[in-house]
CSV table of C-alpha atoms in Angstrom, one decimal:
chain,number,residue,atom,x,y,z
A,1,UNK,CA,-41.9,37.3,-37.0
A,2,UNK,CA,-42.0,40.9,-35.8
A,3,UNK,CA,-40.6,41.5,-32.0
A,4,UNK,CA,-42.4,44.1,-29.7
A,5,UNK,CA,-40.8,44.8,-26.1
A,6,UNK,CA,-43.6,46.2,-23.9
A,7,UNK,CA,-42.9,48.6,-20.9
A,8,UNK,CA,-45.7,48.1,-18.4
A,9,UNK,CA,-46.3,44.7,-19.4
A,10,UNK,CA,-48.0,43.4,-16.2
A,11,UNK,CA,-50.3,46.2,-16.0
A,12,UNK,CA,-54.1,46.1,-16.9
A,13,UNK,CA,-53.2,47.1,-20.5
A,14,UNK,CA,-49.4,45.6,-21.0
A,15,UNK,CA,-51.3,42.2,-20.4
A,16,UNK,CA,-54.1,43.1,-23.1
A,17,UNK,CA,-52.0,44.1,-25.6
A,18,UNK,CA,-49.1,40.9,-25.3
A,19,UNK,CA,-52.6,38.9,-25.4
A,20,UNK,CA,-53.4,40.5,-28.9
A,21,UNK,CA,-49.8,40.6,-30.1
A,22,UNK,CA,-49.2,37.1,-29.3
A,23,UNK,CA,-52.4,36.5,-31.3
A,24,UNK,CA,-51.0,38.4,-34.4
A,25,UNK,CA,-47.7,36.5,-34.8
A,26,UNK,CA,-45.6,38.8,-32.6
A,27,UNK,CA,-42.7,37.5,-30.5
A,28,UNK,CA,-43.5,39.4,-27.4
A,29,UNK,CA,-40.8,40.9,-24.5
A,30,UNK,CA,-41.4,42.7,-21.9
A,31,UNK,CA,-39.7,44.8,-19.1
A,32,UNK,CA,-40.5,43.8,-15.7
A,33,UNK,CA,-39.2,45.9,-12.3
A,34,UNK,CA,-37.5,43.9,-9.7
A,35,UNK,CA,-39.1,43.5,-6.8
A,36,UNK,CA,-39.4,41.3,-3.5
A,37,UNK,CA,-42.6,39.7,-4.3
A,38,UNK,CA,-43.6,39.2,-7.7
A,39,UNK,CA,-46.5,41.8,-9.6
A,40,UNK,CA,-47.7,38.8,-13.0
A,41,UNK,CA,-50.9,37.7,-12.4
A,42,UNK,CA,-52.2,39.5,-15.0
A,43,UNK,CA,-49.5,37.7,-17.2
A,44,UNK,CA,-49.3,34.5,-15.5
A,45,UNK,CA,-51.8,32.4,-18.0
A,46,UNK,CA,-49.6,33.5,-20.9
A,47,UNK,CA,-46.6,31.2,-19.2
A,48,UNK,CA,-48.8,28.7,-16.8
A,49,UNK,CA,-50.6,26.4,-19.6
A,50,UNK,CA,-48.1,23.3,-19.7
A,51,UNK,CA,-50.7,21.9,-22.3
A,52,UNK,CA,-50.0,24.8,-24.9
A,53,UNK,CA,-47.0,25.4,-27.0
A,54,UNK,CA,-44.6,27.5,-26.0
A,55,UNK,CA,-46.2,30.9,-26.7
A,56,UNK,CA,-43.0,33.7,-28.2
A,57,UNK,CA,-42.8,35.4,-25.0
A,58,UNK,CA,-39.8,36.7,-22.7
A,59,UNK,CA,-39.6,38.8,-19.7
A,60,UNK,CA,-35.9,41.0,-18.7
A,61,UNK,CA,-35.7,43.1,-16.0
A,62,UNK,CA,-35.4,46.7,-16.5
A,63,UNK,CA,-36.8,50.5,-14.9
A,64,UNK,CA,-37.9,53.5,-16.3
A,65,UNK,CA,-35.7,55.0,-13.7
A,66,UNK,CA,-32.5,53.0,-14.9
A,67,UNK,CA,-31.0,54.1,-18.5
A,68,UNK,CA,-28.4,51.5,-18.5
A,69,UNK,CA,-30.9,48.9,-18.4
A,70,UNK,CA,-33.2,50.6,-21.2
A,71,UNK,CA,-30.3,50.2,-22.9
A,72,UNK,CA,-29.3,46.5,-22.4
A,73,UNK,CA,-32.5,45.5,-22.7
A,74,UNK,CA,-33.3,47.4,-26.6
A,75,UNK,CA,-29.7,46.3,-27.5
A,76,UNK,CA,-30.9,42.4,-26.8
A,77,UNK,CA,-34.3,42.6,-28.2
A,78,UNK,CA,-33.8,45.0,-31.0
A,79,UNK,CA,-37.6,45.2,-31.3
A,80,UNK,CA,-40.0,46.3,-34.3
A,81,UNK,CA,-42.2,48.3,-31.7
A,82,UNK,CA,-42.1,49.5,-28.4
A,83,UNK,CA,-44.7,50.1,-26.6
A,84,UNK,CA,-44.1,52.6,-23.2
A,85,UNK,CA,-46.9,51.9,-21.7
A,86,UNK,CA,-45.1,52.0,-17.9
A,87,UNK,CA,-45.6,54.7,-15.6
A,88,UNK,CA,-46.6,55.6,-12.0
A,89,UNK,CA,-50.2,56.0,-12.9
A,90,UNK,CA,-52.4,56.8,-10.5
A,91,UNK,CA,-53.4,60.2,-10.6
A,92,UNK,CA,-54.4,60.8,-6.7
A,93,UNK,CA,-50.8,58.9,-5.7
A,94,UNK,CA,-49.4,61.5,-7.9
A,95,UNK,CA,-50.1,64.3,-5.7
A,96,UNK,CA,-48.2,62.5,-2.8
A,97,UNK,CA,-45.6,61.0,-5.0
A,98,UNK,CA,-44.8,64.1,-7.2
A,99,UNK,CA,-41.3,63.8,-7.6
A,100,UNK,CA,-41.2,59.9,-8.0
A,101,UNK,CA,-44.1,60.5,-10.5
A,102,UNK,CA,-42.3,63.0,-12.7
A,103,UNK,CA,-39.2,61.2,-12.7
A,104,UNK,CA,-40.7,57.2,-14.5
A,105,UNK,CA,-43.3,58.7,-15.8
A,106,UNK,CA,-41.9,62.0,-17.3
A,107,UNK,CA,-38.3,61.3,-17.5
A,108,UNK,CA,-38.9,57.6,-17.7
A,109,UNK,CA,-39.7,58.3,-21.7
A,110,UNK,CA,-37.5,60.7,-22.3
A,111,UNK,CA,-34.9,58.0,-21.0
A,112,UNK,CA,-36.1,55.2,-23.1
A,113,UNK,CA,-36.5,57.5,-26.0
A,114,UNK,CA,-32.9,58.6,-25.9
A,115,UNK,CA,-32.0,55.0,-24.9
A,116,UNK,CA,-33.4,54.2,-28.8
A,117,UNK,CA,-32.0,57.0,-30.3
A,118,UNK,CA,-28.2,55.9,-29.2
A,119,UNK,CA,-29.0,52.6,-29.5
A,120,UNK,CA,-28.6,51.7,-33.0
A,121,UNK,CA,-32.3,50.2,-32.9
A,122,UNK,CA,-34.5,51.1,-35.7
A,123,UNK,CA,-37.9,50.7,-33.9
A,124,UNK,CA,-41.1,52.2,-33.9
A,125,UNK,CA,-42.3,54.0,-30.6
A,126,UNK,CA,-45.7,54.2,-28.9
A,127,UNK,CA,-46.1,56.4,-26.2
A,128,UNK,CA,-49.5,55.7,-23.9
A,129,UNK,CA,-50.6,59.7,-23.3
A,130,UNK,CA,-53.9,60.2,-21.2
A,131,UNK,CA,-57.1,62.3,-21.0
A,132,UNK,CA,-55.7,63.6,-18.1
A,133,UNK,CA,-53.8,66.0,-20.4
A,134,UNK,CA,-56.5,68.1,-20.7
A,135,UNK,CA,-57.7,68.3,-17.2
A,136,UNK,CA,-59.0,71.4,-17.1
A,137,UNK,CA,-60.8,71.1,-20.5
A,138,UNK,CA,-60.6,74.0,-22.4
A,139,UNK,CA,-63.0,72.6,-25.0
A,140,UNK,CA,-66.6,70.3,-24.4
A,141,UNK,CA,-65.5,67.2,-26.6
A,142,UNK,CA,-61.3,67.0,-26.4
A,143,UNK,CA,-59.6,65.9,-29.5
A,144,UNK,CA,-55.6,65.9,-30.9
A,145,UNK,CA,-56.1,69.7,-31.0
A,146,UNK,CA,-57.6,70.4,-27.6
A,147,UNK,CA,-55.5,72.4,-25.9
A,148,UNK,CA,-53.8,70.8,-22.8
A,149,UNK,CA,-54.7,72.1,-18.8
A,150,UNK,CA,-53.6,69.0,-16.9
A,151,UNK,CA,-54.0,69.2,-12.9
A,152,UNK,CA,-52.2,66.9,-11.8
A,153,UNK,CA,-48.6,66.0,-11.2
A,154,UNK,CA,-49.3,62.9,-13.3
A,155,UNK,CA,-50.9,64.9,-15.7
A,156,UNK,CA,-48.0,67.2,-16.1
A,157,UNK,CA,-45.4,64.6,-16.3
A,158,UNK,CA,-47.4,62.7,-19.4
A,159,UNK,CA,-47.7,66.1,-21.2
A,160,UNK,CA,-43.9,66.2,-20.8
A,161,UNK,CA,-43.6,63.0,-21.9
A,162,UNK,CA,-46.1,63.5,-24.7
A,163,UNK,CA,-44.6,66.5,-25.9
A,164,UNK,CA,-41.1,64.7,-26.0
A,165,UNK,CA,-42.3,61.7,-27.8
A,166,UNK,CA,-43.5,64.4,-30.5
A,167,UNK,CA,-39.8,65.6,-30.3
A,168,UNK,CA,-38.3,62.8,-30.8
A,169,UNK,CA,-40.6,62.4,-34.2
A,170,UNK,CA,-39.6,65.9,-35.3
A,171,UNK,CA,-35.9,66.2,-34.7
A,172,UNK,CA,-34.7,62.5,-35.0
A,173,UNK,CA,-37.1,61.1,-37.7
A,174,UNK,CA,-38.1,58.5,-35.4
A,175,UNK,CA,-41.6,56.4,-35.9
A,176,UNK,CA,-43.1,57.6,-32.7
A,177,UNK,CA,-46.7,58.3,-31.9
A,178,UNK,CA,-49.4,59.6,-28.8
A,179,UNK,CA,-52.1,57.5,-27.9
A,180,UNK,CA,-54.3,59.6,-26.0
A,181,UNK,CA,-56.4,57.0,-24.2
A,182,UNK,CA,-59.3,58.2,-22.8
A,183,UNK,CA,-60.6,56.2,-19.3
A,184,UNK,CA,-60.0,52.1,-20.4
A,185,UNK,CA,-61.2,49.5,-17.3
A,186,UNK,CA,-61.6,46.2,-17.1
A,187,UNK,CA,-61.6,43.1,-14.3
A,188,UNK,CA,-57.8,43.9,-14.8
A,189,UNK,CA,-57.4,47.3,-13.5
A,190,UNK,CA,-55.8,47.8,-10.5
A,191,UNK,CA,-57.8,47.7,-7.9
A,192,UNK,CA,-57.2,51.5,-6.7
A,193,UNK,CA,-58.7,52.9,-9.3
A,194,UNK,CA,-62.4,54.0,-8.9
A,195,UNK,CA,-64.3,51.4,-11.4
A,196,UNK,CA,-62.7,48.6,-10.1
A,197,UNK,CA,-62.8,49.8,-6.5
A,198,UNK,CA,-66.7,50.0,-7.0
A,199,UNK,CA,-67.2,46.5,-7.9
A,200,UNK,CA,-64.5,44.7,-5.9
A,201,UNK,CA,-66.1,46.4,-2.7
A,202,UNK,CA,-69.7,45.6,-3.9
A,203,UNK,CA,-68.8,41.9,-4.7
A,204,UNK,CA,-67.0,41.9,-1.3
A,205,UNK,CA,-69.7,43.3,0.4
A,206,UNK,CA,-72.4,40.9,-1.1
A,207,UNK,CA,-69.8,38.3,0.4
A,208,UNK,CA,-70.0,39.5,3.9
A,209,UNK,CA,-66.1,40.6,3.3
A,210,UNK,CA,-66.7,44.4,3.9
A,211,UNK,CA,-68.8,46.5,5.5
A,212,UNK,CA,-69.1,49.7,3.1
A,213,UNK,CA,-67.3,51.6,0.3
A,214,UNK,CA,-66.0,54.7,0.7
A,215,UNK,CA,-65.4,57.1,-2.6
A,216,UNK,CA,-64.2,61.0,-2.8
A,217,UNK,CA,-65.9,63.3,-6.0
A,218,UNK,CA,-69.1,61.0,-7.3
A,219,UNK,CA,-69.8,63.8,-9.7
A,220,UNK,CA,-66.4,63.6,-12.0
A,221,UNK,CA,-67.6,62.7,-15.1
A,222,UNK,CA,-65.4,60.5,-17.6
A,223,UNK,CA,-65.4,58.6,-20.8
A,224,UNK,CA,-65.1,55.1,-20.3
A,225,UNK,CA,-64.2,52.1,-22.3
A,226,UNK,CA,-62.9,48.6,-22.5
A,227,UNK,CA,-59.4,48.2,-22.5
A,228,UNK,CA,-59.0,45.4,-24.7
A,229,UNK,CA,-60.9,47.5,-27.2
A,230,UNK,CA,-58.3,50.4,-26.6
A,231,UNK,CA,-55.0,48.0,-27.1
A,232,UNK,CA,-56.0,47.2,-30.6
A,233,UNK,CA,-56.0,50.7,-31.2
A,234,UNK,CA,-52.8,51.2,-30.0
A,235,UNK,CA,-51.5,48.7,-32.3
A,236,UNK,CA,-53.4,50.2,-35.2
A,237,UNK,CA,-51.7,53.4,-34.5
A,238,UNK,CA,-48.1,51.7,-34.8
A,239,UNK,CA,-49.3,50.0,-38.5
A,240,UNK,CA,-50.1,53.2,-40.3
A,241,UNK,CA,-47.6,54.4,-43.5
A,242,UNK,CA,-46.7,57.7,-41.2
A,243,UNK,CA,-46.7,58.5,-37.3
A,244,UNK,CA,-49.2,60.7,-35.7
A,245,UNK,CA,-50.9,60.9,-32.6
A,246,UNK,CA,-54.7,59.6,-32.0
A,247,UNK,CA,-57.8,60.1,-29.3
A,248,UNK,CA,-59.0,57.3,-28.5
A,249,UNK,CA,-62.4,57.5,-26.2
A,250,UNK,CA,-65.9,56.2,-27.0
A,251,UNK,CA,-67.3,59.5,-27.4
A,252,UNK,CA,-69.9,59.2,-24.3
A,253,UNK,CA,-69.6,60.0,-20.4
A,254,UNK,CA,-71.0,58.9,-17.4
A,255,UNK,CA,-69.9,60.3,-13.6
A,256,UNK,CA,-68.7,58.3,-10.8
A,257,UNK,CA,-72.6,57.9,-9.4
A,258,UNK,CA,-74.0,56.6,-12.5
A,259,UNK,CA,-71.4,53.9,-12.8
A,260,UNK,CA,-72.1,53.2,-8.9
A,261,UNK,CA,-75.8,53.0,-9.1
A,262,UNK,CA,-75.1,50.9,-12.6
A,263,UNK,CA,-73.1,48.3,-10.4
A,264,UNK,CA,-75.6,48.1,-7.7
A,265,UNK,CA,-78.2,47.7,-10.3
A,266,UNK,CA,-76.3,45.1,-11.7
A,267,UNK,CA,-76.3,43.9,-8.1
A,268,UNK,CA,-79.5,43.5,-7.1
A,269,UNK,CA,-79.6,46.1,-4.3
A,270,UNK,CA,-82.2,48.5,-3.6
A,271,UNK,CA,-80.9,51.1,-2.4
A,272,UNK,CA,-81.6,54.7,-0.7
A,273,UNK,CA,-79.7,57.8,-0.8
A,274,UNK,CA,-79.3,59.5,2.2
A,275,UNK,CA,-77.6,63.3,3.3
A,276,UNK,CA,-75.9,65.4,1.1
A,277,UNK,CA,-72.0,66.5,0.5
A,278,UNK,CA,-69.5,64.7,2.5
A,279,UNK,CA,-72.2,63.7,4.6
A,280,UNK,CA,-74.1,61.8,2.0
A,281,UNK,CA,-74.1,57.8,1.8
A,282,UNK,CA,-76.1,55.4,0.3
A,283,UNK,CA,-78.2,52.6,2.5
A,284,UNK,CA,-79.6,49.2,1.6
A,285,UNK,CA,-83.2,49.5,2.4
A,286,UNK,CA,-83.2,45.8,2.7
A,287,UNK,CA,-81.1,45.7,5.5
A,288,UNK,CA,-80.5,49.3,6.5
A,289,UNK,CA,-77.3,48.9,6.6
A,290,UNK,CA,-74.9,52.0,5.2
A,291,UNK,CA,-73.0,50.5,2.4
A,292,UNK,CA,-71.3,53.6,0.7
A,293,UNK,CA,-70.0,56.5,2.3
A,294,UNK,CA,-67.8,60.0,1.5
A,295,UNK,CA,-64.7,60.3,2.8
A,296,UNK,CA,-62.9,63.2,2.2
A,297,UNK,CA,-59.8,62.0,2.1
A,298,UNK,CA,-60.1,60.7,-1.7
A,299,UNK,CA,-60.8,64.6,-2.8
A,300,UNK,CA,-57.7,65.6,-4.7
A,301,UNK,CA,-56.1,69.3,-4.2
A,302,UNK,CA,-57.2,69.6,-8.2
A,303,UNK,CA,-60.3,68.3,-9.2
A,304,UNK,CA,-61.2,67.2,-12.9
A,305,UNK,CA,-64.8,67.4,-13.5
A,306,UNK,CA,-65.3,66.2,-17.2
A,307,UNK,CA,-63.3,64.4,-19.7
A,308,UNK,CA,-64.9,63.5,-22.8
A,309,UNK,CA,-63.4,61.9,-25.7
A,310,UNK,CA,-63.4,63.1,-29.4
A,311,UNK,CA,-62.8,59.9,-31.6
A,312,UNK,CA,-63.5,60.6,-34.9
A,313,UNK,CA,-60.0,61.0,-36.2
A,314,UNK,CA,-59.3,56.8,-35.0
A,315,UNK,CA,-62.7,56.1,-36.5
A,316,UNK,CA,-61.7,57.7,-40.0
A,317,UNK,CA,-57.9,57.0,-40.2
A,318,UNK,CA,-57.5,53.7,-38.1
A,319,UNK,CA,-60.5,52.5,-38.6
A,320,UNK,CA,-61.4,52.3,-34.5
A,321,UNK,CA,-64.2,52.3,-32.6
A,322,UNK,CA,-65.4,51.8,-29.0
A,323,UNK,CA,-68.1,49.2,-29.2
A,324,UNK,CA,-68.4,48.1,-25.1
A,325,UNK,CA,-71.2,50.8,-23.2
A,326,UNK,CA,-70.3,51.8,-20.0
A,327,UNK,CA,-73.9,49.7,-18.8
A,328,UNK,CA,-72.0,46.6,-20.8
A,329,UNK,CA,-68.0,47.8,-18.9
A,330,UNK,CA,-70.1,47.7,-14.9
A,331,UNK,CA,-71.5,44.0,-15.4
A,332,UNK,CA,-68.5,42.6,-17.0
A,333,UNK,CA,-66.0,44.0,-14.1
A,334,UNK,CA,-69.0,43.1,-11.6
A,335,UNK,CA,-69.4,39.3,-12.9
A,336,UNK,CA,-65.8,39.0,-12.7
A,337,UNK,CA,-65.5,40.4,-9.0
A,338,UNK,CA,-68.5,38.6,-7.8
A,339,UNK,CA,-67.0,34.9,-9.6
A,340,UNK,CA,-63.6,35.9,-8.3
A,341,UNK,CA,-65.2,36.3,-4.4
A,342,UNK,CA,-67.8,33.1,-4.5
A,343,UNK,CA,-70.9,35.3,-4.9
A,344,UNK,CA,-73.5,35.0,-7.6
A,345,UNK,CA,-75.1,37.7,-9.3
């Protein structure tokens, strides 16, 4: 039975991928921070089913920000894969949190890389890399060879750890690959990031639990996909005969309004847009009531206009594809928002 150790495991995509590696036979672990109140409901189901057999799963407590842990916890594991998929990763946080952001996510891999390196463990190593790498994209359709132009502090500190994962390849021989993961939501995603800020406020607002939303740049334009398509990519990646880095993106884009005005289509609400800039919102013409809104405190110092994904290399080599539209992504984080909050769509 193969181990894996997953950093990040009670994120949005830590719980995905222990749901897919239990699945394949994999004794999972993964490193969880220490905190006051505990961060697993994403995870919980894996542990709460006293009806199931006892699924190949641990937890051990551990920080990117902590070496001696990293340490502890590879030399009690001794995995077959690692999968880094931890980090302080919300872009707009990063701008007030540069430091703290540079420091897990940056230095957080170099730690853990250098933690495997001294450890005596021969493991294989999967870094999660982003589209915000390219930021500023110097090319229409960004691919393993698009130059990088992040804007971001979060986006600097995953090309450092990008480029250090590639190190690590090159100077100690180590199996260690890039996932460049283009935008990947689901009803799992934290609910501070845009998508599933839209449809937790418009299920909360059909429930007569908010008033109105309030968004920043509704014309940033991004490639989204599913994220339980995008975790078996990353395993993919980590089963090839020799490491290399991968895009994975589903090749099409929509912007902030489209996937809005896809929600509230979705919803049922007519609706009327109204004002422009920071002064626009959006009403119900049922009720002419105001139910979105700019605020201007969600513009970033750096904007990033347009991501969009180049796949072909996962589609040829791994044998990937996205396969969930962005029209398919809004209902099924809706539905699960509206169920979650009593309402019925």
């Amino acid at each position: 039975m193969k181990r894996a150790l997953i950093t990040g495991i009670t994120g949005q995509d830590g719980s995905y991928l222990a749901e897919l590696l239990l699945q394949k036979g994999y004794e999972v672990h993964g490193l969880v921070r220490r905190a006051s109140t505990f961060n697993r409901g994403r995870i919980e189901h894996l542990f709460s089913d006293v009806n199931a057999p006892t699924l190949p799963i641990s937890l051990h407590y551990g920080d990117l920000g902590d070496s001696s842990s990293l340490t502890r916890v590879l030399q009690l594991v001794r995995p077959d894969e690692i999968y880094n998929l931890a980090a302080q990763s919300h872009v707009g946080v990063s701008f007030d949190m540069p430091e703290y952001t540079g420091d897990i996510t940056g230095v957080g891999t170099a730690r853990l890389l250098e933690a495997l390196r001294t450890s005596g463990v021969s493991s294989k190593f999967y870094q999660a890399s982003s589209s915000e790498l390219y930021g500023l994209a110097q090319e229409e359709r960004q691919n393993e060879k698009t130059p990088f132009y992040p804007r971001s502090p979060y986006g600097c500190a995953k090309a450092y750890a990008f480029y250090l994962t590639r190190n690590y390849r090159e100077s100690y021989g180590i199996y260690a690959v890039n996932g460049i993961l283009f935008n990947h939501e689901s009803p799992r995603r934290g609910e501070n990031f845009v998508t599933r800020k839209i449809t937790l406020s418009i299920a909360r607002i059909m429930a007569g639990k908010q008033d109105r939303l309030f968004l920043g740049n509704m014309e940033a334009r991004r490639d989204w996909g599913y994220a339980p398509e995008f975790v078996e990519g990353m395993w993919r990646m980590m089963q090839q005969n020799s490491p290399q880095d991968f895009v994975l993106a589903t090749g099409k884009t929509a912007s902030v309004r489209e996937f809005l005005e896809l929600c509230l289509g979705h919803a049922n609400i007519p609706f009327e847009r109204r004002g422009k800039g920071k002064e626009e919102t959006y009403v119900d013409t049922r009720t002419g009531k105001t139910i979105v809104a700019i605020d201007p405190h969600y513009y970033r110092p750096a904007e990033v206009d347009y991501l969009h994904g180049d796949p072909s290399k996962a589609k040829k080599e791994l044998g990937w594809e996205a396969k969930t539209s962005v029209e398919e992504l809004a209902k099924i984080m809706l539905e699960a928002d509206c169920k979650a909050e009593g309402v019925a769509l």
